[in-house]
Coordinates of C-alpha atoms in Angstrom, one line a residue:
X1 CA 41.9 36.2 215.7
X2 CA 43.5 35.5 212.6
X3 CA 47.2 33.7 213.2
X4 CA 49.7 35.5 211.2
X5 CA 51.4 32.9 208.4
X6 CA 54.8 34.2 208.1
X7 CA 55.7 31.4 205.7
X8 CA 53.1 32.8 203.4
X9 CA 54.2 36.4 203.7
X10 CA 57.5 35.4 203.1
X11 CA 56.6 33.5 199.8
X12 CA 54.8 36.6 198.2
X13 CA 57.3 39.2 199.2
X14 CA 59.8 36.6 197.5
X15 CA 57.6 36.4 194.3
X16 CA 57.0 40.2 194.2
X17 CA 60.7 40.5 194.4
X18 CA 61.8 38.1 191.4
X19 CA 59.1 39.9 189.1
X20 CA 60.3 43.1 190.0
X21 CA 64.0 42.0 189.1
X22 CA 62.5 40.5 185.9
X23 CA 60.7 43.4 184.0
X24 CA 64.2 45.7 185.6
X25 CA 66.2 43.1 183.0
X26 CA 64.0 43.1 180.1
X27 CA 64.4 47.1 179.9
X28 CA 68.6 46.5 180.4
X29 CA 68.3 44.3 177.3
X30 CA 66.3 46.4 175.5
X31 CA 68.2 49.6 175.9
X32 CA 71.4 47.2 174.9
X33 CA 70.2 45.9 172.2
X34 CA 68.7 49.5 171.1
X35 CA 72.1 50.7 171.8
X36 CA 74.0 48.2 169.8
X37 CA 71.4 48.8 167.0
X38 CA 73.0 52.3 166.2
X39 CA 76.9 52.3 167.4
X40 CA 77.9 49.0 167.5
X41 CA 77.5 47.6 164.1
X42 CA 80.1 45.6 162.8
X43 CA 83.5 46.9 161.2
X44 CA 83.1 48.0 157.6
X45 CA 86.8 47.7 155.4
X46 CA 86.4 51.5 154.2
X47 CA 85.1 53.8 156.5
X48 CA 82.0 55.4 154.7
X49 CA 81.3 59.2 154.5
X50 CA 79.4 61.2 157.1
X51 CA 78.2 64.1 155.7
X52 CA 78.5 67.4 158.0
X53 CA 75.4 68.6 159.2
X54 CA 74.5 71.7 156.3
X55 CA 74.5 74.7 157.7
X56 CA 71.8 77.1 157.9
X57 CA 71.5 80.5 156.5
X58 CA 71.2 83.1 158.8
X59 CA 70.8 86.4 156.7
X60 CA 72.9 89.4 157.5
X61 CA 71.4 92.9 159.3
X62 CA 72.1 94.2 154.8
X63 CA 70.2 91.7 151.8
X64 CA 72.4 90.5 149.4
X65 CA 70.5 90.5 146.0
X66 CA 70.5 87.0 144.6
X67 CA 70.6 86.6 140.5
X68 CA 67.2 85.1 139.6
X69 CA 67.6 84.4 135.4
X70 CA 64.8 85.3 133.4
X71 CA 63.4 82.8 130.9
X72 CA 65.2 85.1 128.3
X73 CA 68.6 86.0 129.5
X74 CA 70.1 89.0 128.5
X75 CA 74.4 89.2 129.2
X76 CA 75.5 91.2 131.6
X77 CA 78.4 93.5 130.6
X78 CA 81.9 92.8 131.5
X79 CA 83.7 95.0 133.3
X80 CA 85.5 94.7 130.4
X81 CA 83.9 94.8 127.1
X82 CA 85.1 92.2 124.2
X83 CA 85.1 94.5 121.2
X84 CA 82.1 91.8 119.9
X85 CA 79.4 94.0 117.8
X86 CA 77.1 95.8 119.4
X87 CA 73.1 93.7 118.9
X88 CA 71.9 96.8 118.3
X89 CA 74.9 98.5 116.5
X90 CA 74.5 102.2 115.5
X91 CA 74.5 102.9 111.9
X92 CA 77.3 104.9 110.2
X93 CA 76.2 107.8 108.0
X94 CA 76.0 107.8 104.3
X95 CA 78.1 110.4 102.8
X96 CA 76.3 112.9 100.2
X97 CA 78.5 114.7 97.8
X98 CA 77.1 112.5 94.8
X99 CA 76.1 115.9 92.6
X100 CA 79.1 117.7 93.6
X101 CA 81.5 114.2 91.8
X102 CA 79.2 114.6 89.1
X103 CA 79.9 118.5 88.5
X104 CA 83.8 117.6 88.8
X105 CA 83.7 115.8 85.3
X106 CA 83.5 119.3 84.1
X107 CA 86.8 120.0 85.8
X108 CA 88.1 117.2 83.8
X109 CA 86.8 119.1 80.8
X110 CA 88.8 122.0 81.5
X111 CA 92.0 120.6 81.8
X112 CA 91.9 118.9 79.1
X113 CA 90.8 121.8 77.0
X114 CA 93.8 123.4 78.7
X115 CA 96.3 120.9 77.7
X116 CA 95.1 121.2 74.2
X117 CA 96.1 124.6 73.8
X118 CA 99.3 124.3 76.1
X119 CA 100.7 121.6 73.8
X120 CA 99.9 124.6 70.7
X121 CA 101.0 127.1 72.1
X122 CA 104.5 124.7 72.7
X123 CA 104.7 123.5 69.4
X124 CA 104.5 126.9 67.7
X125 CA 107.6 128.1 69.3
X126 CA 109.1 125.0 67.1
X127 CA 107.6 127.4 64.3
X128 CA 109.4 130.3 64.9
X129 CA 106.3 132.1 66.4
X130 CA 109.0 134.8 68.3
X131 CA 110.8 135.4 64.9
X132 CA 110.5 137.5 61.7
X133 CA 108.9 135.7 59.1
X134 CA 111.4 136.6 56.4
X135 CA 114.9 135.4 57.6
X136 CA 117.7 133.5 56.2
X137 CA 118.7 129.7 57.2
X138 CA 119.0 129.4 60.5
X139 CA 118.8 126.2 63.3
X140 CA 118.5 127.2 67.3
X141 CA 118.8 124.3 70.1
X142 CA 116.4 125.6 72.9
X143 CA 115.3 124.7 76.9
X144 CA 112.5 126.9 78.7
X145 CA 111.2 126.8 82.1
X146 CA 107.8 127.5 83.5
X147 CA 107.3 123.6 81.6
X148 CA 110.0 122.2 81.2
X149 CA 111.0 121.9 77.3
X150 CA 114.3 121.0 75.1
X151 CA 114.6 120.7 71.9
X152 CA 115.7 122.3 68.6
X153 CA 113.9 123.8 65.8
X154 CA 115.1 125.4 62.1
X155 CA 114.3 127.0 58.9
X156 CA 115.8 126.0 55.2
X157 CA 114.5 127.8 52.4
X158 CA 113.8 125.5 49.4
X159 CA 113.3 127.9 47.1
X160 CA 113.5 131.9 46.9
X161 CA 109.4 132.1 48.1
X162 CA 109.3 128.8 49.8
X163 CA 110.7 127.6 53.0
X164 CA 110.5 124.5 55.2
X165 CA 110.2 125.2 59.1
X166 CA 110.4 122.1 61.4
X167 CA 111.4 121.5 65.1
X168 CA 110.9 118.3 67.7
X169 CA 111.1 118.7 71.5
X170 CA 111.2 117.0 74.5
X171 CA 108.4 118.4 76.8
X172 CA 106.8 118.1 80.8
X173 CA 104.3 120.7 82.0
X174 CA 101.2 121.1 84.3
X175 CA 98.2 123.5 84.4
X176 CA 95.1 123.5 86.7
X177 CA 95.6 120.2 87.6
X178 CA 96.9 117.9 85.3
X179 CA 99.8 117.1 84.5
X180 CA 102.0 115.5 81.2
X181 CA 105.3 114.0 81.5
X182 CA 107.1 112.2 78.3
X183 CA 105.8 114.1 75.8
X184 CA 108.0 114.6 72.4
X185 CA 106.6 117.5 70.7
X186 CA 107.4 117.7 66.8
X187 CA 106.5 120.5 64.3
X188 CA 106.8 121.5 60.9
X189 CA 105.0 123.6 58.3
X190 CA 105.8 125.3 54.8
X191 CA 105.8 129.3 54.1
X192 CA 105.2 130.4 50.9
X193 CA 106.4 134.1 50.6
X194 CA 106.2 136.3 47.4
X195 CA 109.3 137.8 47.5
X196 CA 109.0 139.2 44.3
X197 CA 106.3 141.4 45.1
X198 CA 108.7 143.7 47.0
X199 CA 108.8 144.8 50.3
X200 CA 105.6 144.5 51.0
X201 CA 103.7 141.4 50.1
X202 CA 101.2 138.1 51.1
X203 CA 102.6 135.2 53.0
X204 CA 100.9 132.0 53.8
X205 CA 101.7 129.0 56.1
X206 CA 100.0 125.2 56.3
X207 CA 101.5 123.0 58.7
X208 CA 100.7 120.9 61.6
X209 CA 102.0 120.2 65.5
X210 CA 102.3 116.1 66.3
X211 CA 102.6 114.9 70.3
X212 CA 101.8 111.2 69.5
X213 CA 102.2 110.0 72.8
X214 CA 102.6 111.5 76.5
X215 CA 101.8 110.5 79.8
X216 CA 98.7 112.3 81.6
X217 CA 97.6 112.7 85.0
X218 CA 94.3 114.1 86.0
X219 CA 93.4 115.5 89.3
X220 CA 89.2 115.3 90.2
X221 CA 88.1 117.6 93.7
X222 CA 84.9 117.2 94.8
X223 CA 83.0 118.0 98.1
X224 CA 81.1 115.4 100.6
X225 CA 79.6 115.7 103.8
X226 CA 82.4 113.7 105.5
X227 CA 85.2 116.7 103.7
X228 CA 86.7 117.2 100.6
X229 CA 88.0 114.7 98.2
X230 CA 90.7 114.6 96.0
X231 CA 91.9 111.9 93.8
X232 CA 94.7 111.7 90.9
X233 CA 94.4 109.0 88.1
X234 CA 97.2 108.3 85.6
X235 CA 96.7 107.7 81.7
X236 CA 97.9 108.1 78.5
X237 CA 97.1 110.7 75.3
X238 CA 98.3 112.2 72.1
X239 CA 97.6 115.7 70.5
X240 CA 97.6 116.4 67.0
X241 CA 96.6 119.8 65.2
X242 CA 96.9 121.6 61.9
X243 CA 97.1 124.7 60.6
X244 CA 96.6 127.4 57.8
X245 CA 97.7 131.0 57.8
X246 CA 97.2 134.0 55.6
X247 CA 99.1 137.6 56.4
X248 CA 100.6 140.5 55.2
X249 CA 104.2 141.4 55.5
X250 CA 106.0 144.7 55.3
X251 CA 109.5 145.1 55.1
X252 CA 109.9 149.0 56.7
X253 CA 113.5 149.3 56.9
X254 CA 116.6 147.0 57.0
X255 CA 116.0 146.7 60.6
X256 CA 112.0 146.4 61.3
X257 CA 109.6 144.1 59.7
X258 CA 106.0 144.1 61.0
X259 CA 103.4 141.2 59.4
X260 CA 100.1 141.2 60.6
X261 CA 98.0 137.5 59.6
X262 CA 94.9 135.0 60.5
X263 CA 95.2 131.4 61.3
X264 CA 92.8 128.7 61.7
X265 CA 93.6 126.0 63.6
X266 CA 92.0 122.2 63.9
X267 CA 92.8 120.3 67.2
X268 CA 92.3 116.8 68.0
X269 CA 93.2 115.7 71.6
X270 CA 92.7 111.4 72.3
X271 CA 92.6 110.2 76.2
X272 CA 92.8 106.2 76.9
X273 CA 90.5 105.9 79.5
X274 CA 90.7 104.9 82.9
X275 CA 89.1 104.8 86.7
X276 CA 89.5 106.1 90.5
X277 CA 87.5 103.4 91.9
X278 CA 85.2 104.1 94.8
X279 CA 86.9 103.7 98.0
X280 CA 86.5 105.0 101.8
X281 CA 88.6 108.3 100.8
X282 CA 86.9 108.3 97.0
X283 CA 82.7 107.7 98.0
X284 CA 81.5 108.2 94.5
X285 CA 84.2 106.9 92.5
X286 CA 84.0 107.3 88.3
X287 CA 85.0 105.7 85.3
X288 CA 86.0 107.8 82.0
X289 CA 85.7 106.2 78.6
X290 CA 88.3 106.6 75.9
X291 CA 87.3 110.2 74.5
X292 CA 89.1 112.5 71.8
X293 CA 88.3 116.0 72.2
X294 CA 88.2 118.1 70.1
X295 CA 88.1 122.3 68.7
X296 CA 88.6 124.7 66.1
X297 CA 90.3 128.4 66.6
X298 CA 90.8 131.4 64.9
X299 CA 93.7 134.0 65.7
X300 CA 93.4 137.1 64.5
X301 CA 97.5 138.8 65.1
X302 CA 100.6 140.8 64.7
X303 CA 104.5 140.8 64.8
X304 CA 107.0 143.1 65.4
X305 CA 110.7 142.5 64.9
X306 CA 113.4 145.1 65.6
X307 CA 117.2 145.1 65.3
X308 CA 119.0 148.0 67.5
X309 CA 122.7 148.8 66.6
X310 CA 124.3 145.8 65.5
X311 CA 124.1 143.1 68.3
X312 CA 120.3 142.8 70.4
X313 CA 117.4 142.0 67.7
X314 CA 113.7 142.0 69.7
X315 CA 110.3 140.6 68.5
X316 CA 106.9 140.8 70.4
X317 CA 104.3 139.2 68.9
X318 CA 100.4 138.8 70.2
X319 CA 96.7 138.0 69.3
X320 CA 93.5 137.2 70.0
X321 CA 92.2 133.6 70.0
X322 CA 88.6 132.8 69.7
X323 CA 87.9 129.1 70.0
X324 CA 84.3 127.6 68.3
X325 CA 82.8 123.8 67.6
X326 CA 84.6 122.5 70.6
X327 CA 83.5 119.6 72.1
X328 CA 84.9 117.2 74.9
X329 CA 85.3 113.6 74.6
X330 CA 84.3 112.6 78.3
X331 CA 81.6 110.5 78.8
X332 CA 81.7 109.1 82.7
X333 CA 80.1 107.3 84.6
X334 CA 79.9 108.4 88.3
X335 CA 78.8 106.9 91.1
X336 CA 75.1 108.0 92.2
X337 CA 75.0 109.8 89.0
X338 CA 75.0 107.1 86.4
X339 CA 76.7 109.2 82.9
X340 CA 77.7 112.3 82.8
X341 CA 78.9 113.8 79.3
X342 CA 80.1 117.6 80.4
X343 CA 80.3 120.3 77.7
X344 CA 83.1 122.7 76.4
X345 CA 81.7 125.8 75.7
X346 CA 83.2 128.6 73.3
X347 CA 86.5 130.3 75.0
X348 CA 88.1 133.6 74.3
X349 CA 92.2 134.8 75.3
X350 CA 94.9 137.2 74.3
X351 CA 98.2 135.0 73.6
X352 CA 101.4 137.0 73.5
X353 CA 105.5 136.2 73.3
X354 CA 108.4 137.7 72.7
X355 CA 112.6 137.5 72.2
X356 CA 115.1 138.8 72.8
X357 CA 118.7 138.3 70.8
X358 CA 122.4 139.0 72.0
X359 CA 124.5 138.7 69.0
X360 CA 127.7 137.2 70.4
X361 CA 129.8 136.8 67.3
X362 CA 129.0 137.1 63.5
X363 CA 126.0 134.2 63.1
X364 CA 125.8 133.2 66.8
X365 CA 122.6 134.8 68.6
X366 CA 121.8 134.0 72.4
X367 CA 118.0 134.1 72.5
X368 CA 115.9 134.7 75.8
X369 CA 112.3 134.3 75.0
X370 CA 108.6 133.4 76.5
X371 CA 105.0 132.6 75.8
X372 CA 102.0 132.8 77.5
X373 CA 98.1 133.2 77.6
X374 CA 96.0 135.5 79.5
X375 CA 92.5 135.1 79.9
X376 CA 89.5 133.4 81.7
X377 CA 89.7 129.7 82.7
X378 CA 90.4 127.3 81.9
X379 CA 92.9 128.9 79.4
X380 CA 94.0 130.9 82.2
X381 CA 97.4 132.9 82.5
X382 CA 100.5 131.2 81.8
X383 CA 104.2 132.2 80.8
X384 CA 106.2 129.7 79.2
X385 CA 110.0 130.9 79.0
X386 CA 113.5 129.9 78.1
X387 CA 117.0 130.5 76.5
X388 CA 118.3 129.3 73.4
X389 CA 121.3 129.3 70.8
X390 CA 120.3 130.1 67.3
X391 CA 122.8 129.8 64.1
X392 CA 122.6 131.6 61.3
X393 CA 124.0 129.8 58.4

């Protein structure tokens, strides 16, 4: 039987004990050393950032779209818009109306046919158109209404069968249109009457009407798709015309003398020229070249003149007017329409006056008289009337 060593046992539990104790302090130092490795470093003299831990994204029970930009990027509208041009801006339209400017230059046409035979039929009351072509020297200081118009206007007789009739006035009117401001007016012409032939005998009258400078403005209407259009351009122009005449007068009592006569008249009418430029009111804008007009007439008329009692003396007078050769000085050019030259065709009209004389005192006669035209356009209807003072010397 084996005898138990206890000294051995003792010295292996003893070894078993210090290795144990061993590998227990080699895993103290390790987790020290691992611990020191990650909390215990030294001090630093700024503390450094930590960044926090980035959250996740945890999407909600409703999507929210996200903006993903196309390789082409379009902008979004604002809620409110810049007033920036559209990058497909929609066009305006073009206005038409281009035929209907170009027809207007015949309007133009017309009124200044019109203001040709105004300005006449003005300057022959300077003429003694409402009196009786036999008289004795006599000067009258006038106004009239209807256009405006002051003046005065006389006879002198030179010789027993000749006489000298003049007049100047200071005139504004409008027809149609147009209208003429500043415009002196003067007349004159020479009557050669055969008194000797008794009381029934030839007369004959050359003279001419001068209006060598008034101010014009001209009215053009036209039509376009966007509405009407209506522009007024300001110029200047001057009339001139002359005149022959050939009647027959009868003296039928001391108080009536009727005359019946032809005239044949040349007019001449020169316009500066001048522009409406094309503008957003005025599409198709024009451009009219100095022009004179121009036409002939023939009047074909009578007189009457009439004394009752002692103190009123009346005269009507009237005739037909034929007008031929006329022709219009426009040439325009219109916008879409390159030149347009408009004609003046042939025109036809009754022209009529007429007095009336109060006898105030011996030599002093209050004289209410007017002129007119009837008849198509552009002549048209007008009365021209007024009052003057005439003395008989």
């Amino acid at each position: 039987m084996a005898k138990f060593n206890f000294r051995l046992f003792l010295t292996g539990l003893l070894t078993v004990a210090a290795a144990l104790a061993f590998v227990a302090f080699d895993v103290r130092q390790a987790a020290a050393q691992a611990a020191c490795e990650t909390g215990c470093g030294e001090p630093t003299p700024y503390p450094t950032y930590s960044p926090s831990p980035t959250p996740t994204y945890s999407p909600s029970p409703t999507p929210t779209p996200t903006y993903s930009p196309s390789p082409n990027p379009s902008p979004s509208p604002s809620p409110y818009p810049s007033p920036s041009p559209s990058p497909y801006p929609v066009p305006s339209p073009t206005p038409t109306g281009a035929d209907s400017s170009g027809n207007s230059i015949g309007g133009l046409a017309g009124q200044r046919f019109n203001q040709m035979i105004t300005n006449r039929v003005l300057g022959t009351v300077l003429l003694g158109v409402n009196e009786q072509i036999n008289c004795g020297d006599c000067i009258s200081a006038f106004g009239s209404a209807g256009s405006f118009s002051a003046g005065i206007h006389g006879r002198k007789e030179l010789t027993n069968n000749l006489s000298l009739l003049a007049g100047i006035a200071y005139t504004h009117y409008n027809e149609g249109g147009y209208k003429i401001t500043s415009a002196p007016i003067g007349a004159f012409a020479l009557r050669y009457d055969f008194t000797d032939w008794g009381s029934s005998r030839p007369f004959f009258d050359v003279g001419a009407i001068l209006t060598p400078w008034e101010k014009a403005r001209y009215t053009r209407s036209y039509d376009t798709s966007l509405g009407p259009v209506s522009v007024t351009s300001s110029t200047n122009a001057s009339n001139y015309a002359v005149y022959g005449r050939a009647g027959w007068i009868s003296r039928l009592s001391p108080r009536d003398e009727v005359a019946a006569s032809i005239e044949v008249w040349q007019l001449w009418q020169r316009v500066s020229g001048y522009s409406d430029n094309a503008v957003a009111f005025n599409p198709f804008g024009a451009s009219i070249a100095d022009g004179t007009d121009r036409t002939s007439l023939v009047k074909i008329g009578g007189q009457w003149t009439h004394l009752f009692g002692s103190n009123i003396e009346t005269n009507i007078n009237g005739g037909w007017v034929q007008s031929f050769a006329s022709h219009s000085g426009i040439v325009a050019t219109v916008s879409g329409q390159d030149m347009v030259v408009p004609t003046m065709g042939n025109q036809g009209w009754f022209e009529y006056g007429g007095r009336l004389g109060f006898r105030v005192q011996k030599g002093w006669i209050v004289d209410l008289f007017a002129n007119g035209t009837l008849g198509p356009q552009p002549v048209g209807n007008t009365i021209h009337g007024g009052v003057g003072l005439r003395i008989n010397y």
